[in-house]
């Protein structure tokens, strides 16, 4: 998968080698990182990609193009299943509330929906994570039936 670019971001698809290094707790060379990166769930997120191994549906650095710094991550839980993919994402605290999560989510969702066999993009967040809920809604997702433990969102073409 090539890197994707949005107005302010580059979504860099990690190679398997970069993912293995990151999963081992070392930041891959060649990048500038925000002081708060990696994030608490980085190891788990990149581990999902290493388990399924399909780079087109892998793990991405969220790179702010203005200064080429890694400010977060976004990726897929698994390759498409039944025409659907599920995204996970996180942005470092210093870059939150600036629309970066919305931009990254929208960019990867749009790419996903343009792929053959993908008609649904899913995401979920904790019920009290208002910033994540706003980011998903702003990125064109709609909430499915609210749950007590997680809130589930979906985006389809159109």
Short mmCIF file of C-alpha atoms in Angstrom, two decimals:
data_model
loop_
_atom_site.label_atom_id
_atom_site.label_comp_id
_atom_site.label_asym_id
_atom_site.label_seq_id
_atom_site.Cartn_x
_atom_site.Cartn_y
_atom_site.Cartn_z
CA UNK A 1 0.00 0.00 0.00
CA UNK A 2 1.39 3.41 -0.83
CA UNK A 3 1.41 6.20 1.73
CA UNK A 4 -1.80 8.23 1.67
CA UNK A 5 -1.82 12.01 1.83
CA UNK A 6 -4.54 14.26 3.16
CA UNK A 7 -4.48 18.03 3.33
CA UNK A 8 -2.22 18.13 6.41
CA UNK A 9 -1.15 14.54 6.97
CA UNK A 10 0.73 11.64 5.50
CA UNK A 11 -0.49 8.19 6.51
CA UNK A 12 2.66 6.09 6.23
CA UNK A 13 1.97 2.37 5.82
CA UNK A 14 4.59 0.60 7.91
CA UNK A 15 6.66 -2.10 6.27
CA UNK A 16 6.82 -5.43 8.05
CA UNK A 17 10.34 -4.57 9.20
CA UNK A 18 9.24 -1.20 10.65
CA UNK A 19 6.32 -2.92 12.37
CA UNK A 20 8.55 -5.58 13.92
CA UNK A 21 10.96 -2.94 15.27
CA UNK A 22 8.08 -0.88 16.69
CA UNK A 23 6.46 -3.96 18.23
CA UNK A 24 9.79 -4.71 19.93
CA UNK A 25 9.57 -1.30 21.61
CA UNK A 26 12.05 0.56 19.40
CA UNK A 27 11.08 3.51 17.21
CA UNK A 28 11.96 2.89 13.55
CA UNK A 29 14.77 5.13 12.29
CA UNK A 30 14.17 7.79 9.68
CA UNK A 31 11.25 9.50 11.42
CA UNK A 32 10.86 12.39 13.82
CA UNK A 33 8.50 11.55 16.69
CA UNK A 34 6.41 13.62 19.05
CA UNK A 35 7.66 13.34 22.63
CA UNK A 36 4.49 11.40 23.59
CA UNK A 37 4.96 8.71 20.94
CA UNK A 38 4.63 5.75 21.14
CA UNK A 39 1.17 5.70 22.67
CA UNK A 40 -0.10 3.24 25.31
CA UNK A 41 -1.79 0.94 22.74
CA UNK A 42 0.87 1.16 20.00
CA UNK A 43 2.32 -2.29 20.69
CA UNK A 44 -1.12 -3.92 20.60
CA UNK A 45 -2.14 -2.08 17.41
CA UNK A 46 0.99 -2.94 15.47
CA UNK A 47 0.72 -6.49 16.82
CA UNK A 48 -2.62 -6.92 15.03
CA UNK A 49 -0.92 -6.12 11.71
CA UNK A 50 1.97 -8.48 12.43
CA UNK A 51 -0.52 -11.30 13.15
CA UNK A 52 -2.50 -10.90 9.92
CA UNK A 53 0.43 -9.64 7.82
CA UNK A 54 -1.54 -8.03 4.99
CA UNK A 55 0.22 -4.71 4.37
CA UNK A 56 -2.68 -3.18 2.43
CA UNK A 57 -4.67 -3.41 5.66
CA UNK A 58 -1.85 -2.66 8.06
CA UNK A 59 -0.63 -0.08 10.53
CA UNK A 60 0.12 3.55 9.66
CA UNK A 61 2.03 6.38 11.25
CA UNK A 62 0.05 9.63 11.23
CA UNK A 63 2.68 12.12 10.11
CA UNK A 64 2.04 15.85 10.25
CA UNK A 65 3.30 17.12 6.89
CA UNK A 66 4.10 20.61 8.24
CA UNK A 67 7.03 19.33 10.33
CA UNK A 68 7.22 15.63 9.30
CA UNK A 69 6.61 14.47 12.88
CA UNK A 70 4.79 11.26 13.81
CA UNK A 71 1.83 12.44 15.90
CA UNK A 72 -0.23 9.27 16.02
CA UNK A 73 -1.28 6.05 14.39
CA UNK A 74 -4.16 4.51 12.53
CA UNK A 75 -4.67 1.04 11.18
CA UNK A 76 -6.86 -1.94 10.55
CA UNK A 77 -7.82 -4.63 13.02
CA UNK A 78 -7.72 -7.20 10.17
CA UNK A 79 -8.10 -7.49 6.40
CA UNK A 80 -11.65 -7.18 5.04
CA UNK A 81 -14.16 -9.72 6.32
CA UNK A 82 -17.61 -9.93 4.83
CA UNK A 83 -17.04 -6.66 2.98
CA UNK A 84 -16.11 -4.74 6.13
CA UNK A 85 -12.94 -3.41 7.75
CA UNK A 86 -12.45 -2.01 11.24
CA UNK A 87 -10.18 0.94 12.06
CA UNK A 88 -8.33 1.82 15.24
CA UNK A 89 -6.50 5.11 15.80
CA UNK A 90 -4.84 7.39 18.35
CA UNK A 91 -3.27 10.86 18.33
CA UNK A 92 -0.68 12.13 20.85
CA UNK A 93 -2.11 14.50 23.48
CA UNK A 94 -0.26 17.58 22.19
CA UNK A 95 -1.86 17.18 18.74
CA UNK A 96 -5.42 16.54 19.88
CA UNK A 97 -8.36 18.92 19.27
CA UNK A 98 -6.86 20.09 15.98
CA UNK A 99 -8.80 17.84 13.59
CA UNK A 100 -5.95 15.42 12.91
CA UNK A 101 -7.88 12.34 14.05
CA UNK A 102 -10.85 13.30 11.86
CA UNK A 103 -8.57 13.86 8.87
CA UNK A 104 -6.73 10.55 9.33
CA UNK A 105 -9.96 8.59 9.89
CA UNK A 106 -11.63 10.13 6.83
CA UNK A 107 -8.56 9.54 4.66
CA UNK A 108 -8.21 5.86 5.52
CA UNK A 109 -11.97 5.28 5.38
CA UNK A 110 -12.17 6.81 1.89
CA UNK A 111 -9.25 4.68 0.69
CA UNK A 112 -10.89 1.58 2.21
CA UNK A 113 -14.25 2.19 0.56
CA UNK A 114 -12.52 2.55 -2.83
CA UNK A 115 -11.07 -0.98 -2.54
CA UNK A 116 -12.78 -3.91 -4.25
CA UNK A 117 -14.94 -5.87 -1.85
CA UNK A 118 -15.08 -3.23 0.89
CA UNK A 119 -18.46 -1.62 1.46
CA UNK A 120 -18.34 -0.85 5.17
CA UNK A 121 -15.79 0.74 7.49
CA UNK A 122 -16.34 0.25 11.22
CA UNK A 123 -14.85 1.84 14.33
CA UNK A 124 -15.65 1.85 18.00
CA UNK A 125 -14.81 3.94 21.04
CA UNK A 126 -15.53 4.09 24.72
CA UNK A 127 -18.86 5.73 25.63
CA UNK A 128 -17.18 8.63 27.45
CA UNK A 129 -14.59 9.45 24.75
CA UNK A 130 -16.37 12.52 23.38
CA UNK A 131 -13.37 13.63 21.27
CA UNK A 132 -13.24 10.29 19.45
CA UNK A 133 -17.00 10.30 18.95
CA UNK A 134 -16.83 13.80 17.43
CA UNK A 135 -13.92 12.74 15.19
CA UNK A 136 -15.84 9.74 13.86
CA UNK A 137 -19.01 11.74 13.25
CA UNK A 138 -17.02 14.50 11.54
CA UNK A 139 -15.31 11.87 9.35
CA UNK A 140 -18.70 10.77 7.99
CA UNK A 141 -19.44 7.84 10.29
CA UNK A 142 -22.87 7.16 11.75
CA UNK A 143 -23.51 5.58 15.09
CA UNK A 144 -25.01 2.13 15.19
CA UNK A 145 -27.08 1.00 18.15
CA UNK A 146 -25.32 2.44 21.21
CA UNK A 147 -23.89 -0.10 23.63
CA UNK A 148 -23.10 0.25 27.29
CA UNK A 149 -19.43 -0.80 27.02
CA UNK A 150 -18.53 0.64 23.59
CA UNK A 151 -20.10 2.88 21.00
CA UNK A 152 -19.97 1.49 17.47
CA UNK A 153 -19.80 3.55 14.27
CA UNK A 154 -20.04 2.72 10.59
CA UNK A 155 -19.30 4.48 7.32
CA UNK A 156 -20.52 3.34 3.92
CA UNK A 157 -20.00 4.81 0.44
CA UNK A 158 -21.82 7.99 -0.45
#
